[in-house]
Every structure is written in C-alpha cells, then in structure tokens.
XYZ file of N, CA and C in Angstrom:
627
model
N -35.292 28.321 5.660
C -33.933 28.028 5.193
C -33.361 29.250 4.459
N -32.134 29.634 4.792
C -31.519 30.819 4.193
C -31.235 30.592 2.711
N -31.432 31.655 1.932
C -31.180 31.570 0.493
C -29.687 31.403 0.235
N -29.347 30.482 -0.671
C -27.950 30.234 -0.993
C -27.344 31.443 -1.698
N -26.168 31.866 -1.252
C -25.507 33.037 -1.817
C -25.004 32.739 -3.227
N -25.261 33.655 -4.132
C -24.813 33.503 -5.527
C -23.302 33.734 -5.595
N -22.587 32.791 -6.176
C -21.126 32.905 -6.261
C -20.614 32.992 -7.693
N -21.529 32.927 -8.667
C -21.098 33.046 -10.058
C -20.375 31.802 -10.552
N -19.238 31.998 -11.179
C -18.463 30.887 -11.712
C -17.907 30.021 -10.581
N -17.635 28.782 -10.892
C -17.074 27.881 -9.894
C -15.652 28.303 -9.531
N -15.240 27.986 -8.322
C -13.933 28.411 -7.805
C -12.771 28.002 -8.714
N -12.731 26.758 -9.214
C -11.612 26.392 -10.104
C -11.545 27.253 -11.369
N -12.711 27.645 -11.895
C -12.739 28.490 -13.093
C -12.200 29.881 -12.762
N -12.578 30.412 -11.603
C -12.080 31.720 -11.178
C -10.559 31.694 -11.020
N -10.061 30.628 -10.411
C -8.610 30.499 -10.223
C -7.903 30.423 -11.564
N -8.477 29.651 -12.493
C -7.885 29.514 -13.824
C -7.847 30.857 -14.546
N -8.925 31.639 -14.447
C -8.970 32.948 -15.105
C -7.936 33.894 -14.508
N -7.734 33.835 -13.191
C -6.720 34.679 -12.554
C -5.320 34.286 -13.014
N -5.086 32.978 -13.134
C -3.779 32.494 -13.597
C -3.533 32.925 -15.038
N -4.551 32.784 -15.894
C -4.419 33.189 -17.298
C -4.161 34.686 -17.421
N -4.833 35.470 -16.579
C -4.616 36.928 -16.591
C -3.184 37.259 -16.212
N -2.659 36.556 -15.208
C -1.276 36.782 -14.777
C -0.286 36.391 -15.875
N -0.563 35.286 -16.570
C 0.324 34.823 -17.646
C 0.330 35.825 -18.805
N -0.873 36.271 -19.209
C -0.969 37.248 -20.298
C -0.244 38.535 -19.922
N -0.398 38.969 -18.679
C 0.280 40.183 -18.217
C 1.792 40.030 -18.286
N 2.295 38.867 -17.851
C 3.740 38.620 -17.858
C 4.300 38.590 -19.280
N 3.507 38.100 -20.231
C 3.948 38.052 -21.633
C 3.852 39.439 -22.266
N 2.813 40.183 -21.911
C 2.516 41.464 -22.554
C 3.474 42.584 -22.149
N 3.770 42.694 -20.859
C 4.531 43.841 -20.360
C 5.911 44.012 -21.005
N 6.675 42.927 -21.274
C 7.956 43.144 -21.962
C 7.799 43.810 -23.330
N 6.722 43.509 -24.037
C 6.465 44.179 -25.318
C 6.099 45.642 -25.089
N 5.302 45.890 -24.052
C 4.871 47.255 -23.755
C 6.067 48.158 -23.435
N 7.015 47.625 -22.676
C 8.165 48.425 -22.252
C 9.362 48.315 -23.209
N 9.143 47.728 -24.367
C 10.204 47.602 -25.362
C 10.705 48.975 -25.798
N 12.027 49.126 -25.881
C 12.629 50.409 -26.241
C 12.783 50.533 -27.752
N 12.620 51.753 -28.242
C 12.761 52.006 -29.664
C 12.300 53.409 -29.994
N 11.707 53.576 -31.175
C 11.206 54.893 -31.595
C 10.076 54.691 -32.602
N 9.095 55.594 -32.585
C 7.981 55.525 -33.530
C 8.352 56.227 -34.833
N 8.032 55.579 -35.930
C 8.322 56.143 -37.250
C 7.062 56.115 -38.096
N 7.160 56.644 -39.300
C 6.013 56.632 -40.215
C 5.612 55.210 -40.591
N 6.539 54.275 -40.509
C 6.248 52.890 -40.883
C 6.016 51.990 -39.679
N 5.803 52.590 -38.508
C 5.549 51.795 -37.310
C 6.664 51.932 -36.288
N 6.610 51.085 -35.276
C 7.585 51.159 -34.191
C 8.866 50.445 -34.582
N 9.999 51.117 -34.369
C 11.316 50.530 -34.638
C 11.945 50.134 -33.309
N 12.233 48.856 -33.145
C 12.850 48.401 -31.907
C 14.347 48.696 -31.929
N 14.896 48.970 -30.749
C 16.306 49.360 -30.652
C 17.158 48.235 -30.095
N 18.289 48.003 -30.736
C 19.273 47.049 -30.244
C 20.653 47.501 -30.679
N 21.502 47.783 -29.680
C 22.889 48.182 -29.937
C 22.992 49.358 -30.912
N 22.143 50.359 -30.725
C 22.218 51.551 -31.550
C 21.556 51.447 -32.901
N 20.861 50.344 -33.160
C 20.157 50.167 -34.435
C 18.657 50.078 -34.157
N 17.910 50.973 -34.782
C 16.449 50.985 -34.666
C 15.897 50.366 -35.938
N 15.136 49.294 -35.805
C 14.752 48.582 -37.027
C 13.368 47.953 -36.938
N 12.786 47.752 -38.124
C 11.568 46.968 -38.317
C 11.800 46.133 -39.565
N 10.755 45.492 -40.063
C 10.929 44.647 -41.250
C 11.204 45.469 -42.508
N 10.826 46.762 -42.496
C 10.967 47.573 -43.711
C 11.947 48.730 -43.593
N 12.506 48.955 -42.413
C 13.348 50.127 -42.225
C 14.338 49.896 -41.092
N 15.524 50.459 -41.237
C 16.481 50.455 -40.130
C 17.232 51.781 -40.105
N 17.541 52.217 -38.891
C 18.293 53.455 -38.683
C 19.428 53.141 -37.723
N 20.635 53.390 -38.150
C 21.805 53.161 -37.304
C 22.269 54.491 -36.729
N 22.438 54.536 -35.415
C 22.866 55.758 -34.738
C 24.260 55.545 -34.163
N 25.185 56.425 -34.538
C 26.560 56.324 -34.056
C 27.140 57.725 -33.895
N 27.516 58.059 -32.659
C 28.118 59.374 -32.369
C 27.269 60.529 -32.904
N 25.946 60.430 -32.744
C 25.059 61.500 -33.146
C 24.678 61.517 -34.608
N 25.182 60.556 -35.387
C 24.852 60.494 -36.815
C 23.856 59.376 -37.071
N 22.757 59.718 -37.758
C 21.712 58.761 -38.103
C 21.884 58.348 -39.560
N 22.086 57.050 -39.781
C 22.226 56.516 -41.127
C 21.019 55.647 -41.437
N 20.368 55.908 -42.550
C 19.106 55.246 -42.894
C 19.332 54.150 -43.932
N 18.547 53.083 -43.820
C 18.663 51.987 -44.785
C 18.161 52.397 -46.162
N 17.284 53.394 -46.206
C 16.794 53.920 -47.486
C 17.923 54.732 -48.144
N 18.435 54.274 -49.290
C 19.569 54.973 -49.921
C 19.249 56.381 -50.402
N 17.981 56.728 -50.496
C 17.612 58.073 -50.945
C 17.703 59.101 -49.821
N 17.939 58.646 -48.597
C 18.006 59.537 -47.435
C 19.446 59.660 -46.962
N 19.983 60.879 -47.022
C 21.351 61.115 -46.564
C 21.405 61.085 -45.036
N 22.565 60.769 -44.466
C 22.698 60.752 -43.002
C 22.439 62.132 -42.398
N 21.878 62.132 -41.200
C 21.656 63.349 -40.428
C 22.559 63.331 -39.204
N 23.015 64.502 -38.799
C 23.872 64.605 -37.613
C 23.188 65.478 -36.578
N 23.172 65.000 -35.342
C 22.521 65.710 -34.241
C 23.549 66.016 -33.161
N 23.539 67.234 -32.674
C 24.413 67.619 -31.571
C 23.618 68.445 -30.570
N 24.131 68.523 -29.330
C 23.419 69.240 -28.276
C 24.387 70.040 -27.431
N 23.999 71.243 -27.064
C 24.820 72.070 -26.179
C 23.906 72.969 -25.360
N 23.970 72.801 -24.051
C 23.188 73.624 -23.118
C 21.696 73.616 -23.424
N 21.177 72.450 -23.783
C 19.745 72.329 -24.030
C 19.291 72.772 -25.401
N 20.236 73.166 -26.248
C 19.912 73.535 -27.627
C 20.441 72.451 -28.563
N 19.617 72.105 -29.548
C 19.952 71.003 -30.446
C 20.158 71.516 -31.866
N 21.099 70.872 -32.560
C 21.376 71.210 -33.951
C 21.252 69.946 -34.791
N 20.492 70.042 -35.868
C 20.353 68.929 -36.813
C 20.930 69.375 -38.144
N 21.894 68.600 -38.655
C 22.596 68.984 -39.889
C 22.482 67.901 -40.948
N 22.506 68.344 -42.195
C 22.504 67.454 -43.350
C 23.642 67.866 -44.264
N 24.612 66.967 -44.425
C 25.787 67.258 -45.268
C 26.463 68.579 -44.877
N 26.527 68.841 -43.587
C 27.189 70.042 -43.088
C 26.306 71.270 -43.027
N 25.115 71.219 -43.621
C 24.182 72.346 -43.584
C 23.229 72.191 -42.398
N 23.107 73.258 -41.607
C 22.229 73.223 -40.434
C 20.771 73.335 -40.877
N 19.977 72.319 -40.523
C 18.555 72.314 -40.852
C 17.714 72.886 -39.721
N 18.188 72.648 -38.504
C 17.427 73.103 -37.340
C 18.388 73.399 -36.200
N 18.106 74.455 -35.468
C 18.876 74.792 -34.276
C 17.929 75.405 -33.261
N 17.795 74.790 -32.106
C 16.872 75.303 -31.099
C 16.596 74.254 -30.043
N 15.610 74.512 -29.226
C 15.229 73.563 -28.191
C 14.429 72.407 -28.780
N 14.231 71.372 -27.961
C 13.461 70.217 -28.424
C 12.057 70.664 -28.828
N 11.647 70.372 -30.064
C 10.307 70.790 -30.512
C 9.215 70.150 -29.651
N 8.190 70.952 -29.317
C 7.039 70.399 -28.628
C 5.943 70.119 -29.646
N 4.759 69.787 -29.155
C 3.671 69.398 -30.054
C 3.304 70.512 -31.024
N 3.370 71.751 -30.572
C 2.962 72.873 -31.425
C 4.037 73.298 -32.421
N 5.289 72.949 -32.119
C 6.382 73.361 -33.011
C 7.018 72.177 -33.734
N 6.349 71.032 -33.705
C 6.885 69.832 -34.346
C 7.027 70.041 -35.856
N 8.054 69.431 -36.433
C 8.304 69.500 -37.868
C 8.759 68.137 -38.367
N 8.775 67.989 -39.693
C 9.420 66.835 -40.309
C 10.374 67.355 -41.372
N 11.306 66.500 -41.758
C 12.335 66.906 -42.713
C 12.108 66.174 -44.031
N 12.007 66.939 -45.115
C 11.865 66.335 -46.436
C 13.208 65.833 -46.937
N 13.165 65.073 -48.017
C 14.387 64.452 -48.542
C 15.457 65.466 -48.911
N 15.013 66.664 -49.314
C 15.993 67.687 -49.716
C 16.458 68.548 -48.537
N 15.993 68.217 -47.327
C 16.421 68.954 -46.145
C 15.483 70.069 -45.727
N 14.392 70.246 -46.461
C 13.434 71.294 -46.110
C 12.632 70.901 -44.873
N 12.480 71.835 -43.930
C 11.617 71.603 -42.780
C 10.183 71.933 -43.169
N 9.252 71.063 -42.791
C 7.856 71.262 -43.145
C 6.972 70.808 -41.992
N 5.676 70.995 -42.138
C 4.725 70.606 -41.103
C 4.576 69.088 -41.050
N 4.193 68.551 -39.891
C 4.094 67.086 -39.749
C 3.126 66.419 -40.715
N 2.073 67.137 -41.143
C 1.083 66.516 -42.020
C 1.417 66.636 -43.505
N 2.591 67.169 -43.822
C 3.033 67.247 -45.218
C 3.383 65.833 -45.690
N 2.722 65.388 -46.756
C 2.905 64.011 -47.245
C 4.029 63.868 -48.262
N 4.799 64.920 -48.490
C 5.919 64.845 -49.439
C 6.966 63.848 -48.940
N 7.713 63.210 -49.871
C 8.742 62.241 -49.452
C 9.761 62.879 -48.522
N 10.102 62.160 -47.466
C 11.062 62.704 -46.511
C 11.513 61.672 -45.512
N 12.104 62.140 -44.451
C 12.617 61.250 -43.414
C 11.449 60.664 -42.608
N 11.576 59.404 -42.192
C 10.446 58.697 -41.571
C 10.216 59.027 -40.098
N 11.036 59.911 -39.529
C 10.874 60.305 -38.138
C 10.556 61.790 -38.045
N 9.796 62.161 -37.028
C 9.570 63.577 -36.776
C 10.878 64.201 -36.292
N 10.948 65.536 -36.337
C 12.159 66.234 -35.917
C 12.515 65.926 -34.468
N 11.527 65.909 -33.597
C 11.806 65.651 -32.183
C 12.352 64.246 -31.958
N 11.887 63.280 -32.750
C 12.371 61.901 -32.585
C 13.764 61.730 -33.199
N 14.051 62.483 -34.247
C 15.415 62.481 -34.787
C 16.384 62.991 -33.727
N 15.995 64.067 -33.059
C 16.838 64.612 -31.983
C 16.937 63.620 -30.826
N 15.818 62.997 -30.495
C 15.778 62.053 -29.373
C 16.787 60.927 -29.534
N 16.725 60.216 -30.674
C 17.621 59.071 -30.828
C 19.038 59.517 -31.199
N 19.148 60.701 -31.821
C 20.480 61.212 -32.161
C 21.287 61.586 -30.941
N 20.606 61.862 -29.831
C 21.296 62.202 -28.578
C 21.272 61.042 -27.597
N 21.045 59.830 -28.116
C 21.153 58.634 -27.283
C 19.884 58.223 -26.572
N 18.773 58.851 -26.888
C 17.519 58.521 -26.229
C 16.690 57.512 -26.991
N 15.563 57.161 -26.417
C 14.606 56.256 -27.054
C 13.267 56.442 -26.353
N 12.257 55.772 -26.841
C 10.953 55.835 -26.191
C 10.391 54.433 -26.011
N 9.401 54.321 -25.146
C 8.778 53.028 -24.883
C 7.692 52.753 -25.910
N 7.601 51.497 -26.305
C 6.628 51.128 -27.334
C 5.186 51.407 -26.893
N 4.861 51.056 -25.670
C 3.482 51.142 -25.199
C 2.972 52.564 -25.064
N 1.668 52.743 -25.345
C 1.005 54.031 -25.204
C 0.130 53.992 -23.950
N 0.448 54.856 -23.006
C -0.121 54.783 -21.667
C -1.643 54.913 -21.627
N -2.217 55.795 -22.428
C -3.658 56.030 -22.345
C -4.457 54.794 -22.755
N -3.955 54.049 -23.755
C -4.643 52.818 -24.142
C -4.487 51.741 -23.071
N -3.293 51.643 -22.507
C -3.066 50.646 -21.459
C -3.942 50.930 -20.245
N -4.119 52.200 -19.907
C -4.940 52.557 -18.755
C -6.379 52.092 -18.943
N -6.925 52.302 -20.141
C -8.292 51.853 -20.422
C -8.387 50.336 -20.284
N -7.393 49.621 -20.845
C -7.395 48.161 -20.776
C -7.257 47.682 -19.335
N -6.366 48.306 -18.571
C -6.127 47.884 -17.191
C -7.366 48.083 -16.319
N -8.035 49.220 -16.486
C -9.260 49.478 -15.725
C -10.340 48.468 -16.090
N -10.454 48.159 -17.373
C -11.453 47.190 -17.832
C -11.180 45.807 -17.257
N -9.915 45.404 -17.265
C -9.552 44.091 -16.724
C -9.809 44.044 -15.218
N -9.483 45.134 -14.516
C -9.710 45.181 -13.073
C -11.196 45.052 -12.751
N -12.040 45.774 -13.491
C -13.494 45.683 -13.285
C -13.973 44.262 -13.551
N -13.466 43.681 -14.636
C -13.859 42.313 -15.013
C -13.474 41.309 -13.930
N -12.247 41.399 -13.426
C -11.789 40.458 -12.399
C -12.585 40.620 -11.107
N -12.832 41.857 -10.696
C -13.605 42.087 -9.474
C -15.000 41.498 -9.613
N -15.615 41.692 -10.793
C -16.972 41.189 -11.001
C -17.005 39.670 -11.086
N -15.931 39.081 -11.627
C -15.843 37.616 -11.685
C -15.688 37.036 -10.279
N -14.794 37.619 -9.507
C -14.489 37.079 -8.178
C -15.577 37.391 -7.159
N -16.184 38.573 -7.282
C -17.215 39.005 -6.322
C -18.436 39.493 -7.112
N -19.291 38.560 -7.556
C -20.384 38.892 -8.486
C -21.375 39.933 -7.970
N -21.466 40.121 -6.646
C -22.422 41.079 -6.100
C -21.779 42.414 -5.742
N -20.475 42.553 -5.974
C -19.764 43.746 -5.500
C -20.346 45.032 -6.083
N -20.475 45.105 -7.394
C -20.936 46.344 -8.025
C -22.427 46.583 -7.775
N -23.189 45.492 -7.640
C -24.606 45.645 -7.294
C -24.752 46.241 -5.901
N -24.001 45.728 -4.948
C -24.066 46.223 -3.575
C -23.444 47.609 -3.447
N -22.523 47.951 -4.358
C -21.868 49.259 -4.293
C -22.773 50.385 -4.772
N -23.827 50.038 -5.487
C -24.799 51.034 -5.931
C -25.470 51.645 -4.700
N -25.488 52.966 -4.623
C -26.037 53.631 -3.437
C -27.495 53.248 -3.188
N -28.196 52.849 -4.251
C -29.595 52.464 -4.094
C -29.735 51.111 -3.396
N -28.674 50.305 -3.460
C -28.730 48.965 -2.862
C -27.870 48.836 -1.611
N -27.116 49.892 -1.303
C -26.170 49.819 -0.197
C -26.913 49.568 1.121
N -26.530 48.487 1.783
C -27.122 48.152 3.079
C -28.480 47.487 2.995
N -29.014 47.280 1.795
C -30.336 46.665 1.653
C -30.201 45.155 1.478
N -31.335 44.481 1.516
C -31.344 43.019 1.342
C -31.733 42.633 -0.080
N -31.805 43.615 -0.965
C -32.171 43.344 -2.355
C -31.133 42.458 -3.030
N -31.567 41.649 -3.977
C -30.667 40.786 -4.744
C -30.813 41.114 -6.227
N -29.774 40.877 -7.009
C -29.833 41.170 -8.442
C -30.930 40.373 -9.140
N -31.550 41.000 -10.123
C -32.620 40.357 -10.884
C -32.026 39.404 -11.916
N -32.838 38.502 -12.482
C -32.347 37.623 -13.556
C -31.796 38.407 -14.738
N -32.392 39.559 -15.049
C -31.896 40.384 -16.165
C -30.498 40.918 -15.853
N -30.270 41.285 -14.599
C -28.937 41.770 -14.183
C -27.908 40.656 -14.350
N -28.269 39.450 -13.909
C -27.342 38.312 -14.019
C -27.040 37.981 -15.474
N -28.058 38.088 -16.334
C -27.844 37.797 -17.749
C -26.887 38.817 -18.364
N -27.127 40.095 -18.065
C -26.240 41.151 -18.576
C -24.832 40.987 -18.013
N -24.754 40.574 -16.759
C -23.448 40.378 -16.118
C -22.645 39.310 -16.857
N -23.275 38.221 -17.197
C -22.568 37.137 -17.888
C -22.142 37.559 -19.296
N -22.962 38.371 -19.948
C -22.579 38.878 -21.268
C -21.340 39.764 -21.146
N -21.317 40.605 -20.118
C -20.174 41.500 -19.903
C -18.916 40.728 -19.527
N -19.082 39.575 -18.881
C -17.909 38.749 -18.570
C -17.207 38.300 -19.854
N -17.954 38.220 -20.946
C -17.368 37.852 -22.237
C -16.849 39.097 -22.963
N -17.629 40.180 -22.916
C -17.283 41.386 -23.676
C -16.090 42.138 -23.100
N -15.964 42.184 -21.780
C -14.890 42.966 -21.169
C -13.496 42.480 -21.575
N -13.217 41.165 -21.584
C -11.896 40.728 -22.057
C -11.637 41.093 -23.516
N -12.676 41.014 -24.355
C -12.510 41.372 -25.765
C -12.236 42.869 -25.898
N -12.971 43.677 -25.160
C -12.767 45.128 -25.134
C -11.343 45.451 -24.693
N -10.894 44.778 -23.622
C -9.543 45.019 -23.097
C -8.477 44.611 -24.106
N -8.706 43.494 -24.793
C -7.724 43.005 -25.767
C -7.527 44.009 -26.897
N -8.612 44.660 -27.327
C -8.512 45.663 -28.391
C -7.585 46.781 -27.959
N -7.738 47.293 -26.737
C -6.917 48.408 -26.270
C -5.495 47.971 -25.942
N -5.314 46.701 -25.553
C -3.954 46.211 -25.347
C -3.186 46.182 -26.664
N -3.884 45.803 -27.730
C -3.246 45.803 -29.058
C -2.971 47.235 -29.513
N -3.955 48.121 -29.339
C -3.771 49.519 -29.741
C -2.596 50.158 -28.999
N -2.360 49.755 -27.765
C -1.273 50.328 -26.969
C 0.086 49.987 -27.546
N 0.161 48.947 -28.384
C 1.448 48.537 -28.946
C 1.645 49.040 -30.369
N 0.640 49.631 -30.967
C 0.746 50.070 -32.368
C 1.419 51.431 -32.477
C-alpha cells in the first residue's frame, strides 16, 4: 500500500490562513502608502496642505511652512531651475540643489544650518524634507526595505503552509529522490509556521515607523 502523502494543515485551515493574509494585506497597504513627511517626532500625515501628528502640525501654503510650535518662525521655500532657496524672515538660509545624504543639514531655531545629528533645539524636519514639502511634495509612510523583508517572509510561510514538501524537495540533495522529511524536520517546520508570521509582523510595524 502506498504511503499517504503528507499535506500538513487541513485544507479549510489553509484557506482560512490565505483569506486572513489577504485581509491583513488589504488593511495594511493603505497605511503603507499614506502620504506625508517624516519628522523628528514621527510621521506627519498630509491632508489639504497640512502635515500633522498628535504633537505637531505644519501648514504649507504657497511655499511657506508655518509650524504649530510658536517658537519656530515660518520658513519660505522657492525653486528655480533645480535650485532651491530656503528663507527665514527674508534672510536666505540655504540656496542650492536638493541636499543628498552626504550634504543633509538641519535648521536650528535661530536659522543656523547644522549637521543632522546636532541635538540643539531647531526645526523638526531635515533641510531636504523642508524643501520637499515646501515645493508641494511629500513622501510615502512605508519604508521599502522593511516591507521587502516582511513580504519575502510571508511568501515563504505561505508556500510552506500550502506545499509542506516544497522546500524539502527543492534542496539539491533531495531533488528527484524518494526521501521524505524526518520527524525533526516536521517539528521544526511547525515551529517556523508560528515564528514566521511573528517575524513578518515585526517588520511590517517597523516599515510604518
């Protein structure tokens, strides 16, 4: 009599897990693609020219950024031929191209440009992000590298749930052979079925921070 093929979880459970994965994905993606800007106090969501969180709001109108913090004067951003100017009370603080990672700066409360790691009191956005939203731009909340790790983990988990022998048979040592997974392999597999969703959830959360 032929040995019964191992199928892992029962079919209804597999279907339920696929449905739950689809539901979580549908709920998660709108948050991931939410528009706004990253600040020192977290992500500020954008609506009708206002970038806000529970502790901070920035209103952008005609290139002028007005901050809810009364100690921060409005900043004005303008652009011409790929060159940007950031002004404070009519004084030019910065004039040049969009800062990259190596030339990034932050602006202190008195208008001084300083390095990003300077902890002195100042504006809650980096110079490049001030220019970004001052010229009508925004960024997506989600961070791609974290989402990629989570997506790959979920894909591996789903494949292993639906086809429990796939990765065992994909091993070059087992390819084309009649070998079957050992009890230790099955035990580790079931543990990973629990750990992989938890691992993925951590990176899904990190992608939104």
